[in-house]
Amino acid sequence: MTDKSSYSPIHVIGGGLAGSEAAWQIAESGIPVILHEMRGVRGTDAHKTDGLAELVCSNSFRSDDATSNAVGVLHAEMRLAGSLIMSCADKNQVPAGGALAVDREGFSEAVTAAIDSHPLIAVVREEVSGLPPKDWDLAIIATGPLTAPSLASAIQAETGADALAFFDAIAPIIHTESIDMDICWFQSRYDKVGPGGTGKDYINCPMDEAQYNAFVDALIAGDKTGFKEWEGTPYFDGCLPIEVMAERGRETLRHGPMKPMGLTNAHNPTVKAYAVVQLRQDNALGTLYNMVGFQTKLKYGAQAEVIRMIPGLEKAEFARLGGLHRNTYINSPVLLDNSLTLKSRPGLRFAGQITGCEGYVESASIGLLAGRFAAAERKGQPLPLPPQTTAFGSLLNHITGGHIVSDDEPGKRSFQPMNINFGLFPLLEPGAITKPEGVKRFRGKDKTVMKKQLVAARALEDCATWLKAV
Ligand SMILES: Cc1cc2nc3c(=O)[nH]c(=O)nc-3n(C[C@H](O)[C@H](O)[C@H](O)COP(=O)(O)OP(=O)(O)OC[C@H]3O[C@@H](n4cnc5c(N)ncnc54)[C@H](O)[C@@H]3O)c2cc1C
């Protein structure tokens, strides 16, 4: 940090997706930031590098469709708000159909370089092992799902709440040259080109019925990581390990990550695959592909064996095998006010996945808001809340109060981490969905599409208006 500013600094703890974005937003508003990141001194179970904003699993920021997809709308709002995470993602995009996927190393290096070279940001490599000292009058805790245990205990002691944990699993990454392209083929589902793709962005591995059944049996029988320590801890439904899905029913995988719809085997176009495993490009060079939706807690030996049963992956070489991790988050609807401040400690905010949002983009967006709220507080000019009709507002509302706490069981934690989705947005005005002129058939499916488009357009318009006013 070389520049002088008349403001005293705001402390951000954790240089992940949320903390990096928060630090950037604060510094861009002219206020100095001290960013405390422990990697370099102490690692986590999932991070592999010391880089800021490291992506711990998939390299995808999911759909980039801002016209009818909720996460695409959140991307667009973040771009409007000058997000560092989005600008580094856009600069490091790799082809992935309608999704925004990134070269994970290039992305993290870009975020690290931008933060390191910002004149108002100082990065301190240290573990913060307790709540911020009182002289850090404004601080943001953005230490993520793998918050170091000493800080997690301090948060628990301050909030009096039982730390709620759930399981999260990560998917394997495979060296492209070990994939048999005489069996597999390149194609995006329904040949979707998307903003950064070609229509042939995924590698597809076909399975017939017998191969699928044998694979499901092997998954169920495979040796799993023991998890006595965490017994009774629920899974997050959006990130179920494949073997847990297989145990839920023989057909579950075929209707989930292994669905064959919208894909035609280029080597055998007349025979429809019974199930398909998809792999998505993981780095700009195209030398690595990750298995889409294939998070797993199978032990390494069993995992390699079972994955090599997939046609085309018989000789797969793994850059990283899948694994299982614990994930913790606070009971935000009870503990935080609507600007993400801990009610019991004015000046102390939370951001990112620890607040109970779920996903890279969601974590970064809550970091963006926490950073802006803290900067506005430092300047003595409170920030109006983003309208609930925006993706920012709907996610913030879910975390800080939108989730209903049951009156019958007031002590019970029912708050679950949530990805952004249209269910979090307020309803449209009655009569907003009408049959367009000249259209003969206007079915339920058409109404759903129109509803998403209208909600998305309203969100972007309201976000632009909010940003102009702040
Ligand atoms: C195993 C796993 C896999 C996941 N896979 C995906 C996925 O595929 N797609 C997706 O969208 N989301 C995924 N998530 C969820 C979530 O999006 C990511 O965890 C995301 O990185 C959360 O962003 P964050 O900034 O809140 O936390 P992080 O990115 O984890 O950043 C927190 C930072 O705080 C640092 N830190 C922790 N404690 C301290 C301390 N006491 N002092 C100083 N620094 C500290 C950590 O080193 C880390 O750099 C996954 C989560 C986990 C745990």
Short mmCIF file of C-alpha atoms and ligand atoms in Angstrom, two decimals:
data_model
loop_
_atom_site.label_atom_id
_atom_site.label_comp_id
_atom_site.label_asym_id
_atom_site.label_seq_id
_atom_site.Cartn_x
_atom_site.Cartn_y
_atom_site.Cartn_z
CA MET A 1 0.00 0.00 0.00
CA THR A 2 1.79 3.13 -1.14
CA ASP A 3 -0.95 5.78 -1.52
CA LYS A 4 -2.03 8.00 1.34
CA SER A 5 -5.73 8.24 2.13
CA SER A 6 -7.45 10.32 4.77
CA TYR A 7 -9.51 7.32 5.83
CA SER A 8 -8.33 4.66 8.27
CA PRO A 9 -8.23 1.17 6.78
CA ILE A 10 -10.92 -1.49 6.69
CA HIS A 11 -9.69 -5.01 7.49
CA VAL A 12 -10.79 -7.93 5.32
CA ILE A 13 -10.04 -11.44 6.61
CA GLY A 14 -9.76 -14.08 3.86
CA GLY A 15 -8.51 -13.54 0.29
CA GLY A 16 -10.89 -15.91 -1.47
CA LEU A 17 -13.63 -15.02 -3.95
CA ALA A 18 -15.55 -12.87 -1.45
CA GLY A 19 -12.62 -11.26 0.38
CA SER A 20 -10.77 -10.31 -2.83
CA GLU A 21 -13.93 -8.73 -4.27
CA ALA A 22 -14.70 -6.91 -0.99
CA ALA A 23 -11.15 -5.54 -0.79
CA TRP A 24 -11.32 -4.37 -4.40
CA GLN A 25 -14.65 -2.56 -3.95
CA ILE A 26 -13.45 -0.80 -0.80
CA ALA A 27 -10.15 0.27 -2.36
CA GLU A 28 -11.85 1.46 -5.55
CA SER A 29 -13.97 3.77 -3.39
CA GLY A 30 -10.78 5.43 -2.09
CA ILE A 31 -10.50 3.69 1.29
CA PRO A 32 -7.41 1.69 2.27
CA VAL A 33 -7.73 -2.04 2.94
CA ILE A 34 -5.63 -4.53 4.88
CA LEU A 35 -6.36 -7.99 3.48
CA HIS A 36 -5.36 -10.85 5.81
CA GLU A 37 -4.91 -14.20 4.02
CA MET A 38 -3.52 -17.23 5.81
CA ARG A 39 -2.44 -19.26 2.77
CA GLY A 40 1.30 -18.91 2.45
CA VAL A 41 1.45 -19.54 6.22
CA ARG A 42 -1.28 -22.15 6.68
CA GLY A 43 -3.24 -24.09 4.03
CA THR A 44 -6.77 -25.53 3.91
CA ASP A 45 -7.98 -29.04 3.01
CA ALA A 46 -9.05 -27.96 -0.48
CA HIS A 47 -6.83 -25.09 -1.66
CA LYS A 48 -3.67 -26.08 -3.54
CA THR A 49 -1.91 -22.73 -4.03
CA ASP A 50 -1.21 -19.43 -2.26
CA GLY A 51 -3.05 -17.47 -4.99
CA LEU A 52 -5.97 -15.23 -4.09
CA ALA A 53 -9.45 -16.30 -5.27
CA GLU A 54 -8.37 -19.87 -5.93
CA LEU A 55 -11.21 -22.03 -7.30
CA VAL A 56 -11.24 -25.18 -5.18
CA CYS A 57 -13.27 -27.45 -7.45
CA SER A 58 -15.04 -26.80 -10.76
CA ASN A 59 -13.69 -24.03 -13.02
CA SER A 60 -17.21 -22.93 -13.97
CA PHE A 61 -19.06 -19.77 -12.99
CA ARG A 62 -22.15 -21.49 -14.48
CA SER A 63 -24.57 -19.95 -17.00
CA ASP A 64 -23.63 -16.60 -18.51
CA ASP A 65 -27.13 -16.07 -19.92
CA ALA A 66 -28.35 -12.77 -18.47
CA THR A 67 -31.65 -12.92 -20.35
CA SER A 68 -33.20 -15.96 -18.66
CA ASN A 69 -30.87 -17.51 -16.10
CA ALA A 70 -30.55 -16.24 -12.52
CA VAL A 71 -26.78 -16.77 -12.21
CA GLY A 72 -26.29 -15.09 -15.60
CA VAL A 73 -28.23 -12.10 -14.24
CA LEU A 74 -25.93 -12.03 -11.19
CA HIS A 75 -22.89 -12.04 -13.55
CA ALA A 76 -24.34 -9.07 -15.41
CA GLU A 77 -25.09 -7.12 -12.23
CA MET A 78 -21.56 -7.73 -10.95
CA ARG A 79 -20.10 -6.50 -14.23
CA LEU A 80 -22.24 -3.36 -13.92
CA ALA A 81 -20.84 -2.85 -10.40
CA GLY A 82 -17.20 -3.08 -11.56
CA SER A 83 -16.52 -6.53 -10.13
CA LEU A 84 -12.86 -7.61 -10.08
CA ILE A 85 -13.84 -11.28 -10.01
CA MET A 86 -15.97 -10.95 -13.16
CA SER A 87 -13.40 -8.91 -15.04
CA CYS A 88 -10.66 -11.49 -14.27
CA ALA A 89 -13.06 -14.32 -15.20
CA ASP A 90 -13.90 -12.67 -18.52
CA LYS A 91 -10.20 -12.24 -19.31
CA ASN A 92 -9.47 -15.91 -18.55
CA GLN A 93 -12.50 -17.54 -20.16
CA VAL A 94 -12.22 -21.03 -21.66
CA PRO A 95 -14.88 -22.49 -24.01
CA ALA A 96 -17.84 -24.02 -22.13
CA GLY A 97 -21.01 -23.58 -24.21
CA GLY A 98 -23.45 -21.26 -22.45
CA ALA A 99 -21.41 -21.33 -19.24
CA LEU A 100 -18.64 -18.97 -18.16
CA ALA A 101 -15.70 -21.24 -17.34
CA VAL A 102 -12.19 -20.01 -16.65
CA ASP A 103 -8.58 -21.10 -16.75
CA ARG A 104 -8.28 -21.50 -12.96
CA GLU A 105 -4.58 -20.59 -12.72
CA GLY A 106 -4.83 -17.60 -15.06
CA PHE A 107 -7.91 -16.39 -13.18
CA SER A 108 -6.33 -16.60 -9.71
CA GLU A 109 -3.10 -15.02 -10.99
CA ALA A 110 -5.06 -12.12 -12.47
CA VAL A 111 -6.94 -11.48 -9.20
CA THR A 112 -3.70 -11.72 -7.19
CA ALA A 113 -1.89 -9.32 -9.51
CA ALA A 114 -4.74 -6.77 -9.43
CA ILE A 115 -4.95 -6.86 -5.62
CA ASP A 116 -1.16 -6.81 -5.11
CA SER A 117 -0.72 -3.82 -7.39
CA HIS A 118 -3.62 -1.74 -6.03
CA PRO A 119 -2.11 1.26 -4.22
CA LEU A 120 -4.74 1.15 -1.45
CA ILE A 121 -4.53 -2.58 -0.65
CA ALA A 122 -1.94 -4.22 1.61
CA VAL A 123 -1.96 -8.03 1.73
CA VAL A 124 -0.77 -9.58 5.00
CA ARG A 125 -0.10 -13.31 4.94
CA GLU A 126 -1.22 -14.43 8.41
CA GLU A 127 -3.86 -16.50 10.12
CA VAL A 128 -6.32 -14.39 12.10
CA SER A 129 -7.07 -16.71 14.98
CA GLY A 130 -9.77 -14.82 16.84
CA LEU A 131 -12.41 -12.18 16.24
CA PRO A 132 -10.91 -8.89 15.00
CA PRO A 133 -9.45 -6.74 17.81
CA LYS A 134 -11.62 -3.79 18.82
CA ASP A 135 -9.26 -1.27 17.16
CA TRP A 136 -10.16 -2.79 13.76
CA ASP A 137 -13.35 -0.74 13.94
CA LEU A 138 -14.56 -1.90 10.51
CA ALA A 139 -13.82 -5.46 9.42
CA ILE A 140 -15.20 -8.16 7.15
CA ILE A 141 -14.84 -11.89 7.82
CA ALA A 142 -14.74 -13.71 4.47
CA THR A 143 -12.95 -16.87 5.49
CA GLY A 144 -15.21 -19.24 3.57
CA PRO A 145 -16.42 -22.77 4.15
CA LEU A 146 -12.96 -23.89 5.31
CA THR A 147 -12.49 -21.18 7.94
CA ALA A 148 -9.52 -22.02 10.18
CA PRO A 149 -10.72 -23.80 13.36
CA SER A 150 -9.54 -21.19 15.87
CA LEU A 151 -11.47 -18.40 14.14
CA ALA A 152 -14.49 -20.70 13.70
CA SER A 153 -14.50 -21.35 17.48
CA ALA A 154 -14.27 -17.62 18.19
CA ILE A 155 -17.24 -16.95 15.88
CA GLN A 156 -19.18 -19.72 17.58
CA ALA A 157 -18.41 -18.27 21.02
CA GLU A 158 -19.49 -14.76 19.92
CA THR A 159 -22.73 -15.87 18.23
CA GLY A 160 -23.65 -18.53 20.75
CA ALA A 161 -24.85 -20.56 17.80
CA ASP A 162 -24.01 -24.15 17.01
CA ALA A 163 -21.81 -24.07 13.90
CA LEU A 164 -23.81 -25.85 11.22
CA ALA A 165 -21.80 -27.98 8.85
CA PHE A 166 -22.61 -29.99 5.76
CA PHE A 167 -20.63 -32.14 3.36
CA ASP A 168 -19.21 -30.86 0.13
CA ALA A 169 -17.35 -32.94 -2.41
CA ILE A 170 -15.09 -32.09 -5.38
CA ALA A 171 -14.88 -33.71 -8.83
CA PRO A 172 -11.81 -35.30 -10.48
CA ILE A 173 -9.75 -33.62 -13.25
CA ILE A 174 -8.33 -35.74 -16.10
CA HIS A 175 -5.44 -35.20 -18.54
CA THR A 176 -7.04 -34.72 -21.97
CA GLU A 177 -4.49 -36.83 -23.83
CA SER A 178 -5.50 -39.87 -21.74
CA ILE A 179 -9.11 -39.69 -23.01
CA ASP A 180 -9.93 -42.06 -25.91
CA MET A 181 -11.45 -39.84 -28.60
CA ASP A 182 -12.24 -42.89 -30.78
CA ILE A 183 -14.99 -43.53 -28.22
CA CYS A 184 -15.73 -40.01 -26.91
CA TRP A 185 -16.75 -36.98 -28.94
CA PHE A 186 -16.89 -33.19 -28.59
CA GLN A 187 -20.37 -31.64 -28.32
CA SER A 188 -22.22 -29.16 -26.11
CA ARG A 189 -25.68 -30.28 -25.02
CA TYR A 190 -28.19 -29.34 -27.76
CA ASP A 191 -25.14 -27.92 -29.65
CA LYS A 192 -25.58 -24.73 -27.59
CA VAL A 193 -22.94 -22.23 -28.66
CA GLY A 194 -23.36 -19.70 -25.83
CA PRO A 195 -21.36 -16.49 -25.54
CA GLY A 196 -17.91 -18.08 -25.28
CA GLY A 197 -18.32 -21.49 -26.89
CA THR A 198 -18.39 -23.33 -30.18
CA GLY A 199 -21.21 -25.86 -29.72
CA LYS A 200 -18.52 -28.53 -29.27
CA ASP A 201 -17.15 -27.61 -25.88
CA TYR A 202 -17.63 -30.78 -23.84
CA ILE A 203 -16.10 -34.22 -24.16
CA ASN A 204 -18.84 -36.85 -23.97
CA CYS A 205 -18.45 -40.49 -22.91
CA PRO A 206 -21.37 -42.76 -23.96
CA MET A 207 -22.72 -45.71 -21.96
CA ASP A 208 -25.18 -48.44 -22.94
CA GLU A 209 -27.63 -49.86 -20.39
CA ALA A 210 -25.40 -52.73 -19.25
CA GLN A 211 -22.39 -50.44 -18.82
CA TYR A 212 -24.51 -47.95 -16.86
CA ASN A 213 -25.86 -50.64 -14.50
CA ALA A 214 -22.39 -52.07 -13.89
CA PHE A 215 -21.10 -48.56 -13.19
CA VAL A 216 -23.89 -47.81 -10.67
CA ASP A 217 -23.23 -51.13 -8.91
CA ALA A 218 -19.50 -50.35 -8.70
CA LEU A 219 -20.19 -46.87 -7.31
CA ILE A 220 -22.42 -48.27 -4.57
CA ALA A 221 -19.94 -51.04 -3.70
CA GLY A 222 -16.84 -48.79 -3.90
CA ASP A 223 -14.74 -48.04 -0.81
CA LYS A 224 -15.77 -44.63 0.60
CA THR A 225 -13.95 -42.16 2.83
CA GLY A 226 -15.02 -42.83 6.42
CA PHE A 227 -16.77 -39.90 8.05
CA LYS A 228 -17.46 -40.93 11.63
CA GLU A 229 -16.29 -37.52 12.80
CA TRP A 230 -19.09 -35.82 10.87
CA GLU A 231 -21.86 -38.38 11.31
CA GLY A 232 -25.31 -36.81 11.23
CA THR A 233 -24.07 -33.87 9.14
CA PRO A 234 -26.31 -33.42 6.11
CA TYR A 235 -25.17 -33.12 2.50
CA PHE A 236 -25.80 -29.95 0.53
CA ASP A 237 -28.27 -31.15 -2.12
CA GLY A 238 -26.72 -29.08 -4.94
CA CYS A 239 -23.37 -30.86 -4.59
CA LEU A 240 -24.16 -34.50 -3.82
CA PRO A 241 -21.39 -37.04 -4.35
CA ILE A 242 -22.17 -39.36 -7.29
CA GLU A 243 -22.19 -42.47 -5.11
CA VAL A 244 -24.79 -40.85 -2.81
CA MET A 245 -26.93 -40.10 -5.88
CA ALA A 246 -26.50 -43.72 -7.02
CA GLU A 247 -27.64 -44.95 -3.61
CA ARG A 248 -30.80 -42.81 -3.88
CA GLY A 249 -32.00 -44.82 -6.89
CA ARG A 250 -30.67 -46.65 -9.96
CA GLU A 251 -32.03 -43.98 -12.33
CA THR A 252 -30.95 -40.91 -10.34
CA LEU A 253 -27.63 -40.37 -12.15
CA ARG A 254 -29.25 -40.88 -15.57
CA HIS A 255 -31.58 -37.98 -14.73
CA GLY A 256 -28.78 -35.92 -13.20
CA PRO A 257 -25.13 -35.50 -14.27
CA MET A 258 -25.27 -38.50 -16.63
CA LYS A 259 -28.36 -37.49 -18.60
CA PRO A 260 -28.04 -38.32 -22.32
CA MET A 261 -30.44 -35.66 -23.65
CA GLY A 262 -29.33 -33.28 -26.41
CA LEU A 263 -26.25 -35.36 -27.27
CA THR A 264 -25.63 -37.50 -30.38
CA ASN A 265 -22.71 -39.92 -30.49
CA ALA A 266 -20.55 -38.68 -33.38
CA HIS A 267 -19.09 -42.19 -33.82
CA ASN A 268 -22.48 -43.91 -33.83
CA PRO A 269 -25.23 -41.34 -34.53
CA THR A 270 -28.06 -43.86 -34.92
CA VAL A 271 -27.66 -45.44 -31.48
CA LYS A 272 -28.87 -43.30 -28.59
CA ALA A 273 -26.59 -43.51 -25.53
CA TYR A 274 -28.34 -44.75 -22.36
CA ALA A 275 -26.27 -42.38 -20.25
CA VAL A 276 -23.47 -39.87 -20.95
CA VAL A 277 -20.62 -38.61 -18.76
CA GLN A 278 -19.52 -35.07 -19.69
CA LEU A 279 -16.13 -33.43 -19.18
CA ARG A 280 -15.55 -29.69 -19.33
CA GLN A 281 -12.33 -27.94 -20.35
CA ASP A 282 -10.44 -26.92 -17.21
CA ASN A 283 -7.50 -24.82 -18.44
CA ALA A 284 -6.80 -22.47 -21.36
CA LEU A 285 -4.39 -24.92 -22.94
CA GLY A 286 -7.12 -27.55 -23.10
CA THR A 287 -4.81 -30.14 -21.54
CA LEU A 288 -7.12 -30.80 -18.58
CA TYR A 289 -10.81 -31.64 -18.41
CA ASN A 290 -12.97 -31.92 -15.28
CA MET A 291 -15.82 -34.38 -14.83
CA VAL A 292 -19.08 -32.42 -14.74
CA GLY A 293 -21.15 -33.10 -11.61
CA PHE A 294 -18.84 -35.96 -10.60
CA GLN A 295 -17.97 -34.87 -7.08
CA THR A 296 -17.14 -38.00 -5.10
CA LYS A 297 -15.96 -39.25 -1.72
CA LEU A 298 -14.81 -42.64 -3.03
CA LYS A 299 -11.33 -43.51 -1.74
CA TYR A 300 -8.60 -42.70 -4.30
CA GLY A 301 -7.91 -46.33 -5.33
CA ALA A 302 -11.59 -47.23 -5.73
CA GLN A 303 -12.28 -43.90 -7.44
CA ALA A 304 -9.70 -44.39 -10.20
CA GLU A 305 -10.91 -47.96 -10.75
CA VAL A 306 -14.61 -47.00 -11.02
CA ILE A 307 -13.98 -43.98 -13.27
CA ARG A 308 -11.88 -46.12 -15.62
CA MET A 309 -15.04 -48.24 -16.19
CA ILE A 310 -16.46 -45.28 -18.17
CA PRO A 311 -16.11 -45.87 -21.95
CA GLY A 312 -13.31 -43.65 -23.24
CA LEU A 313 -11.77 -43.19 -19.78
CA GLU A 314 -10.27 -46.69 -19.51
CA LYS A 315 -6.77 -45.18 -19.51
CA ALA A 316 -7.64 -41.93 -17.71
CA GLU A 317 -4.75 -40.20 -15.96
CA PHE A 318 -5.84 -37.95 -13.13
CA ALA A 319 -4.50 -34.46 -12.48
CA ARG A 320 -6.60 -34.45 -9.30
CA LEU A 321 -8.94 -37.01 -7.79
CA GLY A 322 -12.22 -36.05 -6.15
CA GLY A 323 -12.53 -35.58 -2.40
CA LEU A 324 -14.79 -34.71 0.49
CA HIS A 325 -14.73 -31.66 2.72
CA ARG A 326 -16.64 -30.21 5.59
CA ASN A 327 -18.31 -26.87 5.06
CA THR A 328 -19.44 -24.44 7.77
CA TYR A 329 -21.66 -21.36 7.70
CA ILE A 330 -23.37 -19.12 10.23
CA ASN A 331 -27.09 -18.72 10.85
CA SER A 332 -27.16 -15.41 8.97
CA PRO A 333 -30.93 -14.67 9.00
CA VAL A 334 -30.76 -14.59 12.80
CA LEU A 335 -27.26 -13.16 13.33
CA LEU A 336 -26.80 -10.49 10.61
CA ASP A 337 -28.59 -7.23 9.88
CA ASN A 338 -29.53 -6.33 6.31
CA SER A 339 -26.11 -4.80 5.59
CA LEU A 340 -24.37 -8.06 6.62
CA THR A 341 -23.25 -6.71 10.03
CA LEU A 342 -23.17 -9.03 13.03
CA LYS A 343 -25.95 -7.65 15.23
CA SER A 344 -23.91 -8.25 18.38
CA ARG A 345 -20.75 -6.48 17.03
CA PRO A 346 -21.34 -3.23 15.12
CA GLY A 347 -18.65 -2.73 12.47
CA LEU A 348 -18.06 -6.46 11.95
CA ARG A 349 -19.48 -7.87 8.71
CA PHE A 350 -19.52 -11.33 7.15
CA ALA A 351 -19.22 -12.09 3.44
CA GLY A 352 -19.02 -15.05 1.09
CA GLN A 353 -19.96 -18.64 1.61
CA ILE A 354 -19.72 -18.40 5.41
CA THR A 355 -22.95 -16.31 5.27
CA GLY A 356 -24.84 -19.24 3.73
CA CYS A 357 -24.80 -18.31 0.08
CA GLU A 358 -23.47 -21.12 -2.10
CA GLY A 359 -21.14 -20.92 -5.10
CA TYR A 360 -18.24 -18.92 -6.47
CA VAL A 361 -20.34 -16.17 -8.03
CA GLU A 362 -22.72 -15.85 -5.10
CA SER A 363 -19.79 -15.67 -2.64
CA ALA A 364 -18.08 -12.98 -4.71
CA SER A 365 -21.32 -11.00 -5.04
CA ILE A 366 -21.88 -10.98 -1.27
CA GLY A 367 -18.24 -9.87 -0.94
CA LEU A 368 -18.99 -7.05 -3.36
CA LEU A 369 -21.97 -5.91 -1.28
CA ALA A 370 -20.15 -6.25 2.07
CA GLY A 371 -17.26 -4.20 0.67
CA ARG A 372 -19.58 -1.47 -0.54
CA PHE A 373 -21.53 -1.41 2.75
CA ALA A 374 -18.31 -1.15 4.79
CA ALA A 375 -16.90 1.60 2.54
CA ALA A 376 -20.14 3.59 2.79
CA GLU A 377 -20.08 3.23 6.59
CA ARG A 378 -16.49 4.49 6.71
CA LYS A 379 -17.57 7.54 4.68
CA GLY A 380 -20.61 8.09 6.91
CA GLN A 381 -22.94 7.76 3.93
CA PRO A 382 -25.07 4.64 4.45
CA LEU A 383 -25.66 2.69 1.24
CA PRO A 384 -29.27 2.12 0.17
CA LEU A 385 -29.98 -1.61 -0.09
CA PRO A 386 -30.08 -3.06 -3.61
CA PRO A 387 -33.74 -3.51 -4.66
CA GLN A 388 -35.10 -6.98 -3.94
CA THR A 389 -35.99 -7.28 -7.61
CA THR A 390 -32.25 -7.49 -8.43
CA ALA A 391 -30.10 -10.62 -8.11
CA PHE A 392 -27.98 -8.75 -5.55
CA GLY A 393 -31.06 -7.81 -3.53
CA SER A 394 -32.75 -11.21 -3.70
CA LEU A 395 -29.63 -13.07 -2.56
CA LEU A 396 -28.96 -10.53 0.21
CA ASN A 397 -32.57 -10.82 1.30
CA HIS A 398 -32.34 -14.61 1.46
CA ILE A 399 -29.28 -14.43 3.69
CA THR A 400 -30.35 -11.62 5.98
CA GLY A 401 -34.02 -12.32 6.51
CA GLY A 402 -35.85 -13.79 3.51
CA HIS A 403 -35.46 -17.26 4.91
CA ILE A 404 -38.31 -18.03 7.29
CA VAL A 405 -37.34 -19.14 10.78
CA SER A 406 -40.07 -21.44 12.10
CA ASP A 407 -42.11 -20.01 15.03
CA ASP A 408 -42.84 -23.54 16.23
CA GLU A 409 -39.17 -24.38 16.61
CA PRO A 410 -37.43 -21.04 17.19
CA GLY A 411 -34.15 -22.60 18.30
CA LYS A 412 -33.88 -24.91 15.29
CA ARG A 413 -31.56 -24.15 12.39
CA SER A 414 -33.39 -24.64 9.11
CA PHE A 415 -31.37 -22.12 7.05
CA GLN A 416 -29.66 -23.88 4.14
CA PRO A 417 -26.97 -22.52 1.79
CA MET A 418 -28.52 -21.41 -1.46
CA ASN A 419 -27.42 -20.73 -5.01
CA ILE A 420 -29.03 -17.73 -6.71
CA ASN A 421 -32.25 -18.83 -8.44
CA PHE A 422 -35.42 -17.19 -9.73
CA GLY A 423 -37.33 -18.51 -6.70
CA LEU A 424 -35.56 -15.84 -4.59
CA PHE A 425 -36.86 -12.96 -6.75
CA PRO A 426 -40.23 -11.25 -6.01
CA LEU A 427 -43.16 -12.21 -8.24
CA LEU A 428 -44.03 -10.15 -11.32
CA GLU A 429 -47.05 -7.84 -11.30
CA PRO A 430 -50.30 -9.73 -12.07
CA GLY A 431 -50.97 -9.75 -15.81
CA ALA A 432 -47.30 -9.23 -16.72
CA ILE A 433 -47.22 -12.49 -18.67
CA THR A 434 -49.39 -12.15 -21.74
CA LYS A 435 -49.49 -13.91 -25.09
CA PRO A 436 -47.40 -11.89 -27.54
CA GLU A 437 -49.27 -10.56 -30.55
CA GLY A 438 -49.17 -12.81 -33.59
CA VAL A 439 -48.25 -15.91 -31.55
CA LYS A 440 -50.74 -18.77 -32.05
CA ARG A 441 -49.86 -21.19 -29.24
CA PHE A 442 -48.74 -19.88 -25.87
CA ARG A 443 -48.18 -22.90 -23.64
CA GLY A 444 -47.01 -23.30 -20.02
CA LYS A 445 -43.43 -23.71 -21.22
CA ASP A 446 -43.60 -20.44 -23.17
CA LYS A 447 -45.00 -18.67 -20.10
CA THR A 448 -42.12 -19.94 -17.95
CA VAL A 449 -39.59 -18.67 -20.50
CA MET A 450 -41.32 -15.29 -20.66
CA LYS A 451 -41.47 -15.07 -16.86
CA LYS A 452 -37.71 -15.66 -16.56
CA GLN A 453 -37.00 -13.11 -19.28
CA LEU A 454 -39.18 -10.47 -17.60
CA VAL A 455 -37.68 -11.08 -14.14
CA ALA A 456 -34.16 -10.91 -15.64
CA ALA A 457 -34.87 -7.68 -17.55
CA ARG A 458 -36.46 -6.08 -14.47
CA ALA A 459 -33.44 -7.07 -12.35
CA LEU A 460 -30.91 -5.51 -14.72
CA GLU A 461 -32.90 -2.31 -15.11
CA ASP A 462 -33.37 -1.93 -11.34
CA CYS A 463 -29.71 -2.75 -10.69
CA ALA A 464 -28.55 -0.07 -13.15
CA THR A 465 -30.86 2.48 -11.46
CA TRP A 466 -29.57 1.50 -7.99
CA LEU A 467 -25.93 1.77 -9.07
CA LYS A 468 -26.52 5.22 -10.57
CA ALA A 469 -27.95 6.38 -7.24
CA VAL A 470 -25.10 5.10 -5.02
C1 LIG B 1 -14.52 -28.56 -1.36
C2 LIG B 1 -15.37 -27.48 -1.95
C3 LIG B 1 -15.72 -27.51 -3.28
C4 LIG B 1 -16.50 -26.48 -3.85
N1 LIG B 1 -16.80 -26.52 -5.16
C5 LIG B 1 -17.49 -25.50 -5.73
C6 LIG B 1 -17.74 -25.49 -7.14
O1 LIG B 1 -17.36 -26.40 -7.84
N2 LIG B 1 -18.43 -24.46 -7.66
C7 LIG B 1 -18.87 -23.43 -6.90
O2 LIG B 1 -19.47 -22.49 -7.45
N3 LIG B 1 -18.64 -23.42 -5.57
C8 LIG B 1 -17.97 -24.43 -4.96
N4 LIG B 1 -17.74 -24.44 -3.61
C9 LIG B 1 -18.39 -23.45 -2.77
C10 LIG B 1 -17.85 -22.01 -2.77
O3 LIG B 1 -18.26 -21.38 -3.90
C11 LIG B 1 -16.37 -21.89 -2.65
O4 LIG B 1 -15.96 -22.47 -1.44
C12 LIG B 1 -15.91 -20.43 -2.68
O5 LIG B 1 -14.52 -20.43 -2.78
C13 LIG B 1 -16.37 -19.61 -1.49
O6 LIG B 1 -15.80 -18.32 -1.54
P1 LIG B 1 -15.34 -17.58 -0.20
O7 LIG B 1 -14.62 -16.36 -0.59
O8 LIG B 1 -16.49 -17.47 0.72
O9 LIG B 1 -14.31 -18.61 0.47
P2 LIG B 1 -12.87 -19.04 -0.06
O10 LIG B 1 -12.76 -18.85 -1.51
O11 LIG B 1 -12.61 -20.38 0.52
O12 LIG B 1 -11.90 -17.99 0.64
C14 LIG B 1 -11.70 -17.96 2.02
C15 LIG B 1 -10.26 -17.59 2.28
O13 LIG B 1 -10.07 -17.34 3.66
C16 LIG B 1 -8.82 -17.88 4.06
N5 LIG B 1 -8.90 -18.12 5.51
C17 LIG B 1 -9.64 -19.04 6.18
N6 LIG B 1 -9.51 -18.87 7.52
C18 LIG B 1 -8.64 -17.83 7.69
C19 LIG B 1 -8.12 -17.18 8.83
N7 LIG B 1 -8.46 -17.56 10.08
N8 LIG B 1 -7.26 -16.15 8.66
C20 LIG B 1 -6.91 -15.72 7.40
N9 LIG B 1 -7.39 -16.31 6.28
C21 LIG B 1 -8.25 -17.35 6.42
C22 LIG B 1 -8.68 -19.13 3.21
O14 LIG B 1 -7.33 -19.52 3.07
C23 LIG B 1 -9.28 -18.67 1.89
O15 LIG B 1 -8.33 -18.14 1.01
C24 LIG B 1 -16.96 -25.44 -3.02
C25 LIG B 1 -16.61 -25.42 -1.66
C26 LIG B 1 -15.82 -26.43 -1.13
C27 LIG B 1 -15.46 -26.38 0.33
#
